[in-house]
Amino acid sequence: IASQMGAMSKAQAIGAVMKMDGDLQTAAVFILSPGNEPSTQQPSSGSIRFTRPDTFFYARDFSFGFGSLPDHLRDLSQLHPLIPAELAQIAEALSDSCGPEVAVIANWNEGALAPSPLAAIQTQDPSASKSALALLPGIIPGAELEESDGLQIVTLPTQFTRISLAQSDDYILAAADSEKLRAAAQSKSDSDTLENSPNFKTALPAFRRANGAFCYIDTRAAFERLHAGFVPVLRFTAAMVPSIGENIDTDKIPPASDISKHLPPIVLSQQNTADGVLIESSGPLSMGQLLLLGTAGAFASNPDLLKTLLEP
C-alpha cells in the first residue's frame, strides 16, 4: 500500500519490547516519525455494528489503499490463474468511492466445520457504490442481481464458491454465506455486538484507542471449535489405523474446556500519533508470532506459492 510504504520511508527510529504478563505475552513496537498525520477516525463507530456478541474474529483498518488496488489485482491475476481478472474491474468501479475503513468479521457457530467470514468496506458515496454494484452482472459472466425487501444483492460465481455483495447504508458487505450477508445488512443499530460482549471486555480499551489497525481473535472459541472438529476425526482414524492407536491414546485427550479456559484473546491495536505509530499486541501468542506461524503453514501447504514469490 503506497501510503503506508511512504510513511515507513520517513521513519527515523524503531523500538520494540516484549514481556510475559501472567498468561499473556504483551508486545509493543513504536515507529518514530515526527510530522506523522494522526488519524481522525472515531474508533468506537463503524463496522463493529456488523459483529455479534459471539464473533470470534474481528479486524479493521482505516488506511487501506483502494486507489492502487486495481493494478495490484491485475498483477496478481497474471501471476495466479485462480484469481479472476474481473476482480480488477470490480475494484476499478469501486475504488473512487470506497474507504477508508475495511473490516473482516468471522463467526464460528457451534457444530459448524469452518467459520463464516464477512467483509465490510466503507463507502464515501453510497449512491455511486450502489450503482457500481448494479453494473457487475454486465461485467462478470454468471453474476446475478436480486432485490428483496429493499436490499440489492449481487452474487458472483468463483471457482470455489459464490460470493454475495450488498450495500448497507455506508458499507459494502461481501460474504460467501448469503443468509449471513442478509442478516448483517439488515442488522439494527441497537443490536448486541462485540462492543457490549463480556468476551470483548479485556479488548475494549485497545479497541477504543486504536485509530489505525485493530484485530481481535477469541482464541477460546477458536480452540473449542477446532477441538470439536478434529478430535472425533482423530479417534475414528485411530480406530481404523492400528499404528496410530498404538501411539496416541485418544481416550486421554482432555476436554476442550480444560485448555480453552486458559486462553485469553489475541488483541492488536495501532495508534497513529503526531510523533509516529504505536502498535501493541497481547495474547497467549503475540500477533507477530501468529502471523509468522500462519505464513509458515501457508507456504508448507503450498510450496509453489513460495517458489512464485522468490522467482525474479
PDB file of C-alpha atoms in Angstrom:
ATOM      1  CA  ILE A   1       0.000   0.000   0.000  1.00  0.00           C
ATOM      2  CA  ALA A   2       1.701   3.158  -1.249  1.00  0.00           C
ATOM      3  CA  SER A   3       0.602   5.434   1.617  1.00  0.00           C
ATOM      4  CA  GLN A   4       1.900   3.034   4.260  1.00  0.00           C
ATOM      5  CA  MET A   5       5.206   2.494   2.440  1.00  0.00           C
ATOM      6  CA  GLY A   6       5.585   6.262   2.196  1.00  0.00           C
ATOM      7  CA  ALA A   7       5.059   6.629   5.933  1.00  0.00           C
ATOM      8  CA  MET A   8       7.616   3.877   6.638  1.00  0.00           C
ATOM      9  CA  SER A   9      10.212   5.641   4.493  1.00  0.00           C
ATOM     10  CA  LYS A  10      10.007   8.661   6.836  1.00  0.00           C
ATOM     11  CA  ALA A  11      10.717   6.602   9.956  1.00  0.00           C
ATOM     12  CA  GLN A  12      13.696   7.825  11.995  1.00  0.00           C
ATOM     13  CA  ALA A  13      13.811   5.038  14.597  1.00  0.00           C
ATOM     14  CA  ILE A  14      12.043   1.848  15.650  1.00  0.00           C
ATOM     15  CA  GLY A  15      11.801   0.485  19.195  1.00  0.00           C
ATOM     16  CA  ALA A  16      10.217  -2.732  20.419  1.00  0.00           C
ATOM     17  CA  VAL A  17       9.607  -4.519  23.717  1.00  0.00           C
ATOM     18  CA  MET A  18       8.058  -7.850  24.712  1.00  0.00           C
ATOM     19  CA  LYS A  19       7.263  -9.199  28.174  1.00  0.00           C
ATOM     20  CA  MET A  20       5.448 -12.054  29.866  1.00  0.00           C
ATOM     21  CA  ASP A  21       2.498 -10.829  31.920  1.00  0.00           C
ATOM     22  CA  GLY A  22       0.937 -13.822  33.674  1.00  0.00           C
ATOM     23  CA  ASP A  23      -0.728 -15.928  30.979  1.00  0.00           C
ATOM     24  CA  LEU A  24      -0.241 -13.140  28.408  1.00  0.00           C
ATOM     25  CA  GLN A  25       2.549 -12.175  26.078  1.00  0.00           C
ATOM     26  CA  THR A  26       2.459  -8.430  25.507  1.00  0.00           C
ATOM     27  CA  ALA A  27       4.458  -6.689  22.817  1.00  0.00           C
ATOM     28  CA  ALA A  28       4.786  -3.119  21.599  1.00  0.00           C
ATOM     29  CA  VAL A  29       6.511  -1.534  18.608  1.00  0.00           C
ATOM     30  CA  PHE A  30       6.934   2.230  18.178  1.00  0.00           C
ATOM     31  CA  ILE A  31       7.945   3.753  14.845  1.00  0.00           C
ATOM     32  CA  LEU A  32       9.271   7.281  15.353  1.00  0.00           C
ATOM     33  CA  SER A  33       8.121   9.504  12.502  1.00  0.00           C
ATOM     34  CA  PRO A  34       7.796  13.181  13.535  1.00  0.00           C
ATOM     35  CA  GLY A  35       5.237  15.049  11.486  1.00  0.00           C
ATOM     36  CA  ASN A  36       3.095  11.943  11.052  1.00  0.00           C
ATOM     37  CA  GLU A  37      -0.577  12.723  10.401  1.00  0.00           C
ATOM     38  CA  PRO A  38      -2.685  11.158  13.183  1.00  0.00           C
ATOM     39  CA  SER A  39      -5.948   9.551  12.127  1.00  0.00           C
ATOM     40  CA  THR A  40      -9.170  11.426  12.888  1.00  0.00           C
ATOM     41  CA  GLN A  41     -11.354   8.322  12.730  1.00  0.00           C
ATOM     42  CA  GLN A  42     -13.793   7.578  15.529  1.00  0.00           C
ATOM     43  CA  PRO A  43     -12.651   4.162  16.851  1.00  0.00           C
ATOM     44  CA  SER A  44     -15.934   3.278  18.540  1.00  0.00           C
ATOM     45  CA  SER A  45     -18.049   3.661  15.382  1.00  0.00           C
ATOM     46  CA  GLY A  46     -18.275   1.849  12.085  1.00  0.00           C
ATOM     47  CA  SER A  47     -18.067  -1.800  11.159  1.00  0.00           C
ATOM     48  CA  ILE A  48     -18.262  -3.146  14.733  1.00  0.00           C
ATOM     49  CA  ARG A  49     -22.037  -2.935  14.301  1.00  0.00           C
ATOM     50  CA  PHE A  50     -21.925  -5.945  11.957  1.00  0.00           C
ATOM     51  CA  THR A  51     -20.479  -8.185  14.686  1.00  0.00           C
ATOM     52  CA  ARG A  52     -22.321 -10.416  17.175  1.00  0.00           C
ATOM     53  CA  PRO A  53     -21.515 -10.999  20.856  1.00  0.00           C
ATOM     54  CA  ASP A  54     -20.050 -14.401  19.895  1.00  0.00           C
ATOM     55  CA  THR A  55     -17.979 -13.145  16.919  1.00  0.00           C
ATOM     56  CA  PHE A  56     -14.591 -14.821  17.284  1.00  0.00           C
ATOM     57  CA  PHE A  57     -12.601 -12.727  14.758  1.00  0.00           C
ATOM     58  CA  TYR A  58     -12.791  -9.009  14.037  1.00  0.00           C
ATOM     59  CA  ALA A  59     -10.182  -6.934  12.204  1.00  0.00           C
ATOM     60  CA  ARG A  60     -10.383  -3.450  10.752  1.00  0.00           C
ATOM     61  CA  ASP A  61      -8.054  -0.922   9.199  1.00  0.00           C
ATOM     62  CA  PHE A  62      -8.518   2.757   8.426  1.00  0.00           C
ATOM     63  CA  SER A  63      -5.662   3.043   5.922  1.00  0.00           C
ATOM     64  CA  PHE A  64      -6.402   0.579   3.136  1.00  0.00           C
ATOM     65  CA  GLY A  65      -5.364   1.996  -0.240  1.00  0.00           C
ATOM     66  CA  PHE A  66      -8.099   1.435  -2.822  1.00  0.00           C
ATOM     67  CA  GLY A  67      -6.552   3.683  -5.441  1.00  0.00           C
ATOM     68  CA  SER A  68      -3.764   1.209  -6.266  1.00  0.00           C
ATOM     69  CA  LEU A  69      -5.891  -1.917  -5.713  1.00  0.00           C
ATOM     70  CA  PRO A  70      -6.987  -2.404  -9.376  1.00  0.00           C
ATOM     71  CA  ASP A  71      -3.348  -2.503 -10.573  1.00  0.00           C
ATOM     72  CA  HIS A  72      -2.387  -4.920  -7.789  1.00  0.00           C
ATOM     73  CA  LEU A  73      -5.255  -7.239  -8.723  1.00  0.00           C
ATOM     74  CA  ARG A  74      -4.289  -7.177 -12.400  1.00  0.00           C
ATOM     75  CA  ASP A  75      -0.735  -8.195 -11.478  1.00  0.00           C
ATOM     76  CA  LEU A  76      -1.996 -10.966  -9.183  1.00  0.00           C
ATOM     77  CA  SER A  77      -4.372 -12.378 -11.791  1.00  0.00           C
ATOM     78  CA  GLN A  78      -1.453 -12.660 -14.232  1.00  0.00           C
ATOM     79  CA  LEU A  79       0.690 -14.475 -11.657  1.00  0.00           C
ATOM     80  CA  HIS A  80      -2.050 -16.725 -10.281  1.00  0.00           C
ATOM     81  CA  PRO A  81      -4.678 -18.152 -12.691  1.00  0.00           C
ATOM     82  CA  LEU A  82      -7.057 -18.850  -9.767  1.00  0.00           C
ATOM     83  CA  ILE A  83      -7.536 -15.085  -9.274  1.00  0.00           C
ATOM     84  CA  PRO A  84     -10.064 -13.912 -11.909  1.00  0.00           C
ATOM     85  CA  ALA A  85      -9.080 -10.907 -13.990  1.00  0.00           C
ATOM     86  CA  GLU A  86     -12.579  -9.455 -13.492  1.00  0.00           C
ATOM     87  CA  LEU A  87     -11.701  -8.597  -9.872  1.00  0.00           C
ATOM     88  CA  ALA A  88      -9.640  -5.674 -11.169  1.00  0.00           C
ATOM     89  CA  GLN A  89     -12.707  -4.352 -12.991  1.00  0.00           C
ATOM     90  CA  ILE A  90     -14.728  -4.529  -9.779  1.00  0.00           C
ATOM     91  CA  ALA A  91     -12.023  -2.695  -7.858  1.00  0.00           C
ATOM     92  CA  GLU A  92     -11.821  -0.050 -10.561  1.00  0.00           C
ATOM     93  CA  ALA A  93     -15.557   0.583 -10.364  1.00  0.00           C
ATOM     94  CA  LEU A  94     -15.487   0.911  -6.576  1.00  0.00           C
ATOM     95  CA  SER A  95     -12.092   2.462  -5.844  1.00  0.00           C
ATOM     96  CA  ASP A  96     -13.182   6.097  -6.173  1.00  0.00           C
ATOM     97  CA  SER A  97     -15.955   5.817  -3.600  1.00  0.00           C
ATOM     98  CA  CYS A  98     -14.546   3.270  -1.110  1.00  0.00           C
ATOM     99  CA  GLY A  99     -12.605   3.713   2.103  1.00  0.00           C
ATOM    100  CA  PRO A 100     -11.003   4.427   4.409  1.00  0.00           C
ATOM    101  CA  GLU A 101     -12.267   1.613   6.673  1.00  0.00           C
ATOM    102  CA  VAL A 102     -12.086  -2.063   5.732  1.00  0.00           C
ATOM    103  CA  ALA A 103     -13.109  -4.808   8.166  1.00  0.00           C
ATOM    104  CA  VAL A 104     -13.207  -8.602   8.204  1.00  0.00           C
ATOM    105  CA  ILE A 105     -15.599 -10.325  10.615  1.00  0.00           C
ATOM    106  CA  ALA A 106     -15.949 -14.061  11.236  1.00  0.00           C
ATOM    107  CA  ASN A 107     -18.446 -16.042  13.278  1.00  0.00           C
ATOM    108  CA  TRP A 108     -17.965 -19.732  14.000  1.00  0.00           C
ATOM    109  CA  ASN A 109     -21.233 -21.321  15.038  1.00  0.00           C
ATOM    110  CA  GLU A 110     -21.113 -24.357  17.284  1.00  0.00           C
ATOM    111  CA  GLY A 111     -21.165 -27.529  15.176  1.00  0.00           C
ATOM    112  CA  ALA A 112     -20.008 -25.741  12.003  1.00  0.00           C
ATOM    113  CA  LEU A 113     -16.942 -27.173  10.273  1.00  0.00           C
ATOM    114  CA  ALA A 114     -15.482 -23.759   9.424  1.00  0.00           C
ATOM    115  CA  PRO A 115     -16.002 -20.075  10.257  1.00  0.00           C
ATOM    116  CA  SER A 116     -18.249 -17.850   8.186  1.00  0.00           C
ATOM    117  CA  PRO A 117     -16.416 -14.633   7.176  1.00  0.00           C
ATOM    118  CA  LEU A 118     -17.891 -11.270   6.218  1.00  0.00           C
ATOM    119  CA  ALA A 119     -16.047  -8.289   4.716  1.00  0.00           C
ATOM    120  CA  ALA A 120     -17.245  -4.710   5.260  1.00  0.00           C
ATOM    121  CA  ILE A 121     -15.898  -1.863   3.115  1.00  0.00           C
ATOM    122  CA  GLN A 122     -16.788   1.722   3.933  1.00  0.00           C
ATOM    123  CA  THR A 123     -18.031   3.889   1.079  1.00  0.00           C
ATOM    124  CA  GLN A 124     -17.954   7.675   0.966  1.00  0.00           C
ATOM    125  CA  ASP A 125     -20.544   7.833  -1.808  1.00  0.00           C
ATOM    126  CA  PRO A 126     -23.267   5.215  -1.202  1.00  0.00           C
ATOM    127  CA  SER A 127     -25.186   6.100  -4.377  1.00  0.00           C
ATOM    128  CA  ALA A 128     -22.073   5.697  -6.559  1.00  0.00           C
ATOM    129  CA  SER A 129     -21.089   2.368  -4.997  1.00  0.00           C
ATOM    130  CA  LYS A 130     -24.654   1.073  -5.268  1.00  0.00           C
ATOM    131  CA  SER A 131     -24.660   1.947  -8.968  1.00  0.00           C
ATOM    132  CA  ALA A 132     -21.299   0.197  -9.401  1.00  0.00           C
ATOM    133  CA  LEU A 133     -22.664  -2.969  -7.778  1.00  0.00           C
ATOM    134  CA  ALA A 134     -25.635  -2.933 -10.140  1.00  0.00           C
ATOM    135  CA  LEU A 135     -23.244  -2.910 -13.121  1.00  0.00           C
ATOM    136  CA  LEU A 136     -21.395  -6.068 -12.044  1.00  0.00           C
ATOM    137  CA  PRO A 137     -23.799  -8.560 -13.721  1.00  0.00           C
ATOM    138  CA  GLY A 138     -22.905  -6.930 -17.036  1.00  0.00           C
ATOM    139  CA  ILE A 139     -19.171  -7.226 -16.339  1.00  0.00           C
ATOM    140  CA  ILE A 140     -18.810 -10.703 -14.848  1.00  0.00           C
ATOM    141  CA  PRO A 141     -20.324 -13.736 -16.603  1.00  0.00           C
ATOM    142  CA  GLY A 142     -22.742 -15.620 -14.399  1.00  0.00           C
ATOM    143  CA  ALA A 143     -23.253 -12.769 -11.932  1.00  0.00           C
ATOM    144  CA  GLU A 144     -26.827 -12.287 -10.728  1.00  0.00           C
ATOM    145  CA  LEU A 145     -28.685  -9.309  -9.265  1.00  0.00           C
ATOM    146  CA  GLU A 146     -31.510  -9.803  -6.761  1.00  0.00           C
ATOM    147  CA  GLU A 147     -33.608  -7.211  -4.960  1.00  0.00           C
ATOM    148  CA  SER A 148     -35.503  -8.239  -1.845  1.00  0.00           C
ATOM    149  CA  ASP A 149     -37.008  -6.152   0.986  1.00  0.00           C
ATOM    150  CA  GLY A 150     -35.230  -3.068  -0.294  1.00  0.00           C
ATOM    151  CA  LEU A 151     -31.853  -4.846  -0.320  1.00  0.00           C
ATOM    152  CA  GLN A 152     -29.864  -5.210  -3.549  1.00  0.00           C
ATOM    153  CA  ILE A 153     -27.708  -8.369  -3.582  1.00  0.00           C
ATOM    154  CA  VAL A 154     -25.217  -9.213  -6.335  1.00  0.00           C
ATOM    155  CA  THR A 155     -23.962 -12.816  -6.443  1.00  0.00           C
ATOM    156  CA  LEU A 156     -20.690 -13.580  -8.212  1.00  0.00           C
ATOM    157  CA  PRO A 157     -19.549 -17.090  -9.240  1.00  0.00           C
ATOM    158  CA  THR A 158     -15.988 -18.146  -8.404  1.00  0.00           C
ATOM    159  CA  GLN A 159     -14.060 -21.381  -8.820  1.00  0.00           C
ATOM    160  CA  PHE A 160     -14.679 -22.401  -5.202  1.00  0.00           C
ATOM    161  CA  THR A 161     -17.941 -20.764  -4.108  1.00  0.00           C
ATOM    162  CA  ARG A 162     -20.351 -17.939  -4.834  1.00  0.00           C
ATOM    163  CA  ILE A 163     -19.701 -14.519  -3.304  1.00  0.00           C
ATOM    164  CA  SER A 164     -22.599 -12.210  -2.476  1.00  0.00           C
ATOM    165  CA  LEU A 165     -22.300  -8.416  -2.262  1.00  0.00           C
ATOM    166  CA  ALA A 166     -24.768  -5.933  -0.818  1.00  0.00           C
ATOM    167  CA  GLN A 167     -24.804  -2.385   0.468  1.00  0.00           C
ATOM    168  CA  SER A 168     -25.922  -1.496   3.986  1.00  0.00           C
ATOM    169  CA  ASP A 169     -26.038   2.278   4.493  1.00  0.00           C
ATOM    170  CA  ASP A 170     -22.416   3.418   4.030  1.00  0.00           C
ATOM    171  CA  TYR A 171     -20.809  -0.047   3.850  1.00  0.00           C
ATOM    172  CA  ILE A 172     -20.444  -2.627   1.097  1.00  0.00           C
ATOM    173  CA  LEU A 173     -20.687  -6.140   2.530  1.00  0.00           C
ATOM    174  CA  ALA A 174     -19.312  -9.326   0.991  1.00  0.00           C
ATOM    175  CA  ALA A 175     -19.789 -12.929   2.156  1.00  0.00           C
ATOM    176  CA  ALA A 176     -19.965 -16.477   0.810  1.00  0.00           C
ATOM    177  CA  ASP A 177     -22.981 -17.117   3.047  1.00  0.00           C
ATOM    178  CA  SER A 178     -25.858 -15.107   1.554  1.00  0.00           C
ATOM    179  CA  GLU A 179     -28.005 -15.528   4.668  1.00  0.00           C
ATOM    180  CA  LYS A 180     -25.227 -14.147   6.862  1.00  0.00           C
ATOM    181  CA  LEU A 181     -24.876 -11.253   4.426  1.00  0.00           C
ATOM    182  CA  ARG A 182     -28.597 -10.526   4.537  1.00  0.00           C
ATOM    183  CA  ALA A 183     -28.684 -10.662   8.357  1.00  0.00           C
ATOM    184  CA  ALA A 184     -25.707  -8.303   8.644  1.00  0.00           C
ATOM    185  CA  ALA A 185     -27.085  -5.846   6.091  1.00  0.00           C
ATOM    186  CA  GLN A 186     -30.422  -5.674   7.900  1.00  0.00           C
ATOM    187  CA  SER A 187     -28.998  -5.522  11.437  1.00  0.00           C
ATOM    188  CA  LYS A 188     -30.246  -2.627  13.556  1.00  0.00           C
ATOM    189  CA  SER A 189     -28.043  -0.034  15.222  1.00  0.00           C
ATOM    190  CA  ASP A 190     -29.160  -1.137  18.695  1.00  0.00           C
ATOM    191  CA  SER A 191     -28.314  -4.834  18.127  1.00  0.00           C
ATOM    192  CA  ASP A 192     -25.933  -6.585  20.519  1.00  0.00           C
ATOM    193  CA  THR A 193     -22.362  -6.576  19.182  1.00  0.00           C
ATOM    194  CA  LEU A 194     -18.860  -7.431  20.340  1.00  0.00           C
ATOM    195  CA  GLU A 195     -18.624  -3.994  21.906  1.00  0.00           C
ATOM    196  CA  ASN A 196     -21.013  -4.963  24.710  1.00  0.00           C
ATOM    197  CA  SER A 197     -19.954  -8.621  24.953  1.00  0.00           C
ATOM    198  CA  PRO A 198     -18.229  -9.974  28.105  1.00  0.00           C
ATOM    199  CA  ASN A 199     -15.779 -11.828  25.821  1.00  0.00           C
ATOM    200  CA  PHE A 200     -14.595  -8.483  24.438  1.00  0.00           C
ATOM    201  CA  LYS A 201     -14.217  -6.715  27.771  1.00  0.00           C
ATOM    202  CA  THR A 202     -10.433  -7.026  28.009  1.00  0.00           C
ATOM    203  CA  ALA A 203     -10.025  -5.890  24.373  1.00  0.00           C
ATOM    204  CA  LEU A 204     -12.331  -2.871  24.690  1.00  0.00           C
ATOM    205  CA  PRO A 205      -9.670  -0.338  25.861  1.00  0.00           C
ATOM    206  CA  ALA A 206      -7.393  -1.273  22.926  1.00  0.00           C
ATOM    207  CA  PHE A 207     -10.330  -1.068  20.523  1.00  0.00           C
ATOM    208  CA  ARG A 208     -11.286   2.410  21.698  1.00  0.00           C
ATOM    209  CA  ARG A 209      -7.809   3.883  21.478  1.00  0.00           C
ATOM    210  CA  ALA A 210      -6.916   2.279  18.123  1.00  0.00           C
ATOM    211  CA  ASN A 211      -7.249   4.806  15.301  1.00  0.00           C
ATOM    212  CA  GLY A 212      -5.407   2.631  12.780  1.00  0.00           C
ATOM    213  CA  ALA A 213      -5.483  -1.130  12.532  1.00  0.00           C
ATOM    214  CA  PHE A 214      -7.207  -3.319  15.132  1.00  0.00           C
ATOM    215  CA  CYS A 215      -7.549  -7.094  15.366  1.00  0.00           C
ATOM    216  CA  TYR A 216      -9.303  -9.362  17.878  1.00  0.00           C
ATOM    217  CA  ILE A 217      -9.248 -13.182  17.955  1.00  0.00           C
ATOM    218  CA  ASP A 218     -11.243 -15.114  20.537  1.00  0.00           C
ATOM    219  CA  THR A 219      -8.739 -17.947  20.971  1.00  0.00           C
ATOM    220  CA  ARG A 220     -11.004 -19.760  23.427  1.00  0.00           C
ATOM    221  CA  ALA A 221     -13.832 -20.067  20.907  1.00  0.00           C
ATOM    222  CA  ALA A 222     -11.430 -20.896  18.066  1.00  0.00           C
ATOM    223  CA  PHE A 223      -9.786 -23.707  20.056  1.00  0.00           C
ATOM    224  CA  GLU A 224     -13.115 -25.176  21.123  1.00  0.00           C
ATOM    225  CA  ARG A 225     -14.387 -25.255  17.517  1.00  0.00           C
ATOM    226  CA  LEU A 226     -11.147 -26.823  16.256  1.00  0.00           C
ATOM    227  CA  HIS A 227     -11.183 -29.351  19.087  1.00  0.00           C
ATOM    228  CA  ALA A 228     -14.791 -30.324  18.332  1.00  0.00           C
ATOM    229  CA  GLY A 229     -13.967 -30.951  14.672  1.00  0.00           C
ATOM    230  CA  PHE A 230     -10.534 -32.543  14.996  1.00  0.00           C
ATOM    231  CA  VAL A 231     -10.822 -34.937  17.951  1.00  0.00           C
ATOM    232  CA  PRO A 232     -13.677 -37.092  16.506  1.00  0.00           C
ATOM    233  CA  VAL A 233     -11.720 -37.438  13.248  1.00  0.00           C
ATOM    234  CA  LEU A 234      -8.588 -38.399  15.168  1.00  0.00           C
ATOM    235  CA  ARG A 235     -10.474 -41.040  17.191  1.00  0.00           C
ATOM    236  CA  PHE A 236     -12.052 -42.507  14.071  1.00  0.00           C
ATOM    237  CA  THR A 237      -8.679 -42.600  12.298  1.00  0.00           C
ATOM    238  CA  ALA A 238      -7.025 -44.259  15.315  1.00  0.00           C
ATOM    239  CA  ALA A 239      -9.722 -46.945  15.310  1.00  0.00           C
ATOM    240  CA  MET A 240      -9.219 -47.612  11.595  1.00  0.00           C
ATOM    241  CA  VAL A 241      -5.404 -47.409  11.570  1.00  0.00           C
ATOM    242  CA  PRO A 242      -3.905 -49.529  14.381  1.00  0.00           C
ATOM    243  CA  SER A 243      -0.465 -47.875  14.168  1.00  0.00           C
ATOM    244  CA  ILE A 244      -1.983 -44.536  15.147  1.00  0.00           C
ATOM    245  CA  GLY A 245      -3.900 -46.075  18.024  1.00  0.00           C
ATOM    246  CA  GLU A 246      -0.666 -47.608  19.335  1.00  0.00           C
ATOM    247  CA  ASN A 247       0.993 -44.188  19.598  1.00  0.00           C
ATOM    248  CA  ILE A 248      -1.961 -41.994  20.622  1.00  0.00           C
ATOM    249  CA  ASP A 249      -4.375 -42.784  23.433  1.00  0.00           C
ATOM    250  CA  THR A 250      -7.387 -40.795  22.237  1.00  0.00           C
ATOM    251  CA  ASP A 251      -9.290 -41.562  25.460  1.00  0.00           C
ATOM    252  CA  LYS A 252      -6.845 -39.340  27.340  1.00  0.00           C
ATOM    253  CA  ILE A 253      -7.378 -36.248  25.171  1.00  0.00           C
ATOM    254  CA  PRO A 254      -8.678 -33.635  27.645  1.00  0.00           C
ATOM    255  CA  PRO A 255     -11.990 -31.831  27.118  1.00  0.00           C
ATOM    256  CA  ALA A 256     -11.684 -28.569  25.175  1.00  0.00           C
ATOM    257  CA  SER A 257     -12.778 -26.521  28.200  1.00  0.00           C
ATOM    258  CA  ASP A 258      -9.802 -27.759  30.273  1.00  0.00           C
ATOM    259  CA  ILE A 259      -7.463 -25.968  27.863  1.00  0.00           C
ATOM    260  CA  SER A 260      -9.599 -23.145  26.446  1.00  0.00           C
ATOM    261  CA  LYS A 261     -10.214 -21.624  29.903  1.00  0.00           C
ATOM    262  CA  HIS A 262      -6.523 -20.684  29.950  1.00  0.00           C
ATOM    263  CA  LEU A 263      -6.624 -18.944  26.551  1.00  0.00           C
ATOM    264  CA  PRO A 264      -7.157 -15.163  26.631  1.00  0.00           C
ATOM    265  CA  PRO A 265      -7.961 -13.393  23.350  1.00  0.00           C
ATOM    266  CA  ILE A 266      -5.284 -12.140  20.967  1.00  0.00           C
ATOM    267  CA  VAL A 267      -5.576  -8.369  20.509  1.00  0.00           C
ATOM    268  CA  LEU A 268      -3.650  -5.977  18.274  1.00  0.00           C
ATOM    269  CA  SER A 269      -4.124  -2.207  18.126  1.00  0.00           C
ATOM    270  CA  GLN A 270      -2.420   0.558  16.181  1.00  0.00           C
ATOM    271  CA  GLN A 271      -2.344   4.211  17.213  1.00  0.00           C
ATOM    272  CA  ASN A 272      -1.273   6.872  14.727  1.00  0.00           C
ATOM    273  CA  THR A 273       0.065   9.938  16.544  1.00  0.00           C
ATOM    274  CA  ALA A 274       1.876  13.116  15.532  1.00  0.00           C
ATOM    275  CA  ASP A 275       5.157  11.521  16.661  1.00  0.00           C
ATOM    276  CA  GLY A 276       4.748   8.180  14.926  1.00  0.00           C
ATOM    277  CA  VAL A 277       2.944   4.854  15.079  1.00  0.00           C
ATOM    278  CA  LEU A 278       2.482   2.656  18.154  1.00  0.00           C
ATOM    279  CA  ILE A 279       1.492  -0.999  17.588  1.00  0.00           C
ATOM    280  CA  GLU A 280       0.575  -3.101  20.637  1.00  0.00           C
ATOM    281  CA  SER A 281      -0.485  -6.725  20.906  1.00  0.00           C
ATOM    282  CA  SER A 282      -1.289  -9.192  23.669  1.00  0.00           C
ATOM    283  CA  GLY A 283      -2.423 -12.786  23.973  1.00  0.00           C
ATOM    284  CA  PRO A 284      -1.172 -16.348  24.501  1.00  0.00           C
ATOM    285  CA  LEU A 285       0.742 -15.615  21.273  1.00  0.00           C
ATOM    286  CA  SER A 286       1.655 -12.169  20.028  1.00  0.00           C
ATOM    287  CA  MET A 287       0.095 -11.182  16.722  1.00  0.00           C
ATOM    288  CA  GLY A 288       3.544 -11.282  15.125  1.00  0.00           C
ATOM    289  CA  GLN A 289       4.079 -14.886  16.235  1.00  0.00           C
ATOM    290  CA  LEU A 290       0.624 -15.850  14.991  1.00  0.00           C
ATOM    291  CA  LEU A 291       1.245 -14.278  11.575  1.00  0.00           C
ATOM    292  CA  LEU A 292       4.636 -15.997  11.369  1.00  0.00           C
ATOM    293  CA  LEU A 293       3.087 -19.389  12.145  1.00  0.00           C
ATOM    294  CA  GLY A 294       0.244 -18.773   9.679  1.00  0.00           C
ATOM    295  CA  THR A 295       2.658 -17.728   6.917  1.00  0.00           C
ATOM    296  CA  ALA A 296       4.869 -20.764   7.538  1.00  0.00           C
ATOM    297  CA  GLY A 297       1.805 -23.023   7.429  1.00  0.00           C
ATOM    298  CA  ALA A 298       0.598 -21.476   4.174  1.00  0.00           C
ATOM    299  CA  PHE A 299       3.972 -21.972   2.493  1.00  0.00           C
ATOM    300  CA  ALA A 300       4.316 -25.527   3.874  1.00  0.00           C
ATOM    301  CA  SER A 301       0.923 -26.496   2.452  1.00  0.00           C
ATOM    302  CA  ASN A 302       1.582 -24.765  -0.883  1.00  0.00           C
ATOM    303  CA  PRO A 303       5.321 -24.802  -1.775  1.00  0.00           C
ATOM    304  CA  ASP A 304       4.597 -23.454  -5.258  1.00  0.00           C
ATOM    305  CA  LEU A 305       3.406 -20.188  -3.691  1.00  0.00           C
ATOM    306  CA  LEU A 306       6.803 -19.601  -2.096  1.00  0.00           C
ATOM    307  CA  LYS A 307       8.570 -20.529  -5.341  1.00  0.00           C
ATOM    308  CA  THR A 308       6.452 -17.988  -7.268  1.00  0.00           C
ATOM    309  CA  LEU A 309       7.256 -15.210  -4.779  1.00  0.00           C
ATOM    310  CA  LEU A 310      11.001 -15.935  -4.914  1.00  0.00           C
ATOM    311  CA  GLU A 311      11.245 -16.053  -8.696  1.00  0.00           C
ATOM    312  CA  PRO A 312      12.798 -12.865 -10.159  1.00  0.00           C
TER     313      PRO A 312
END
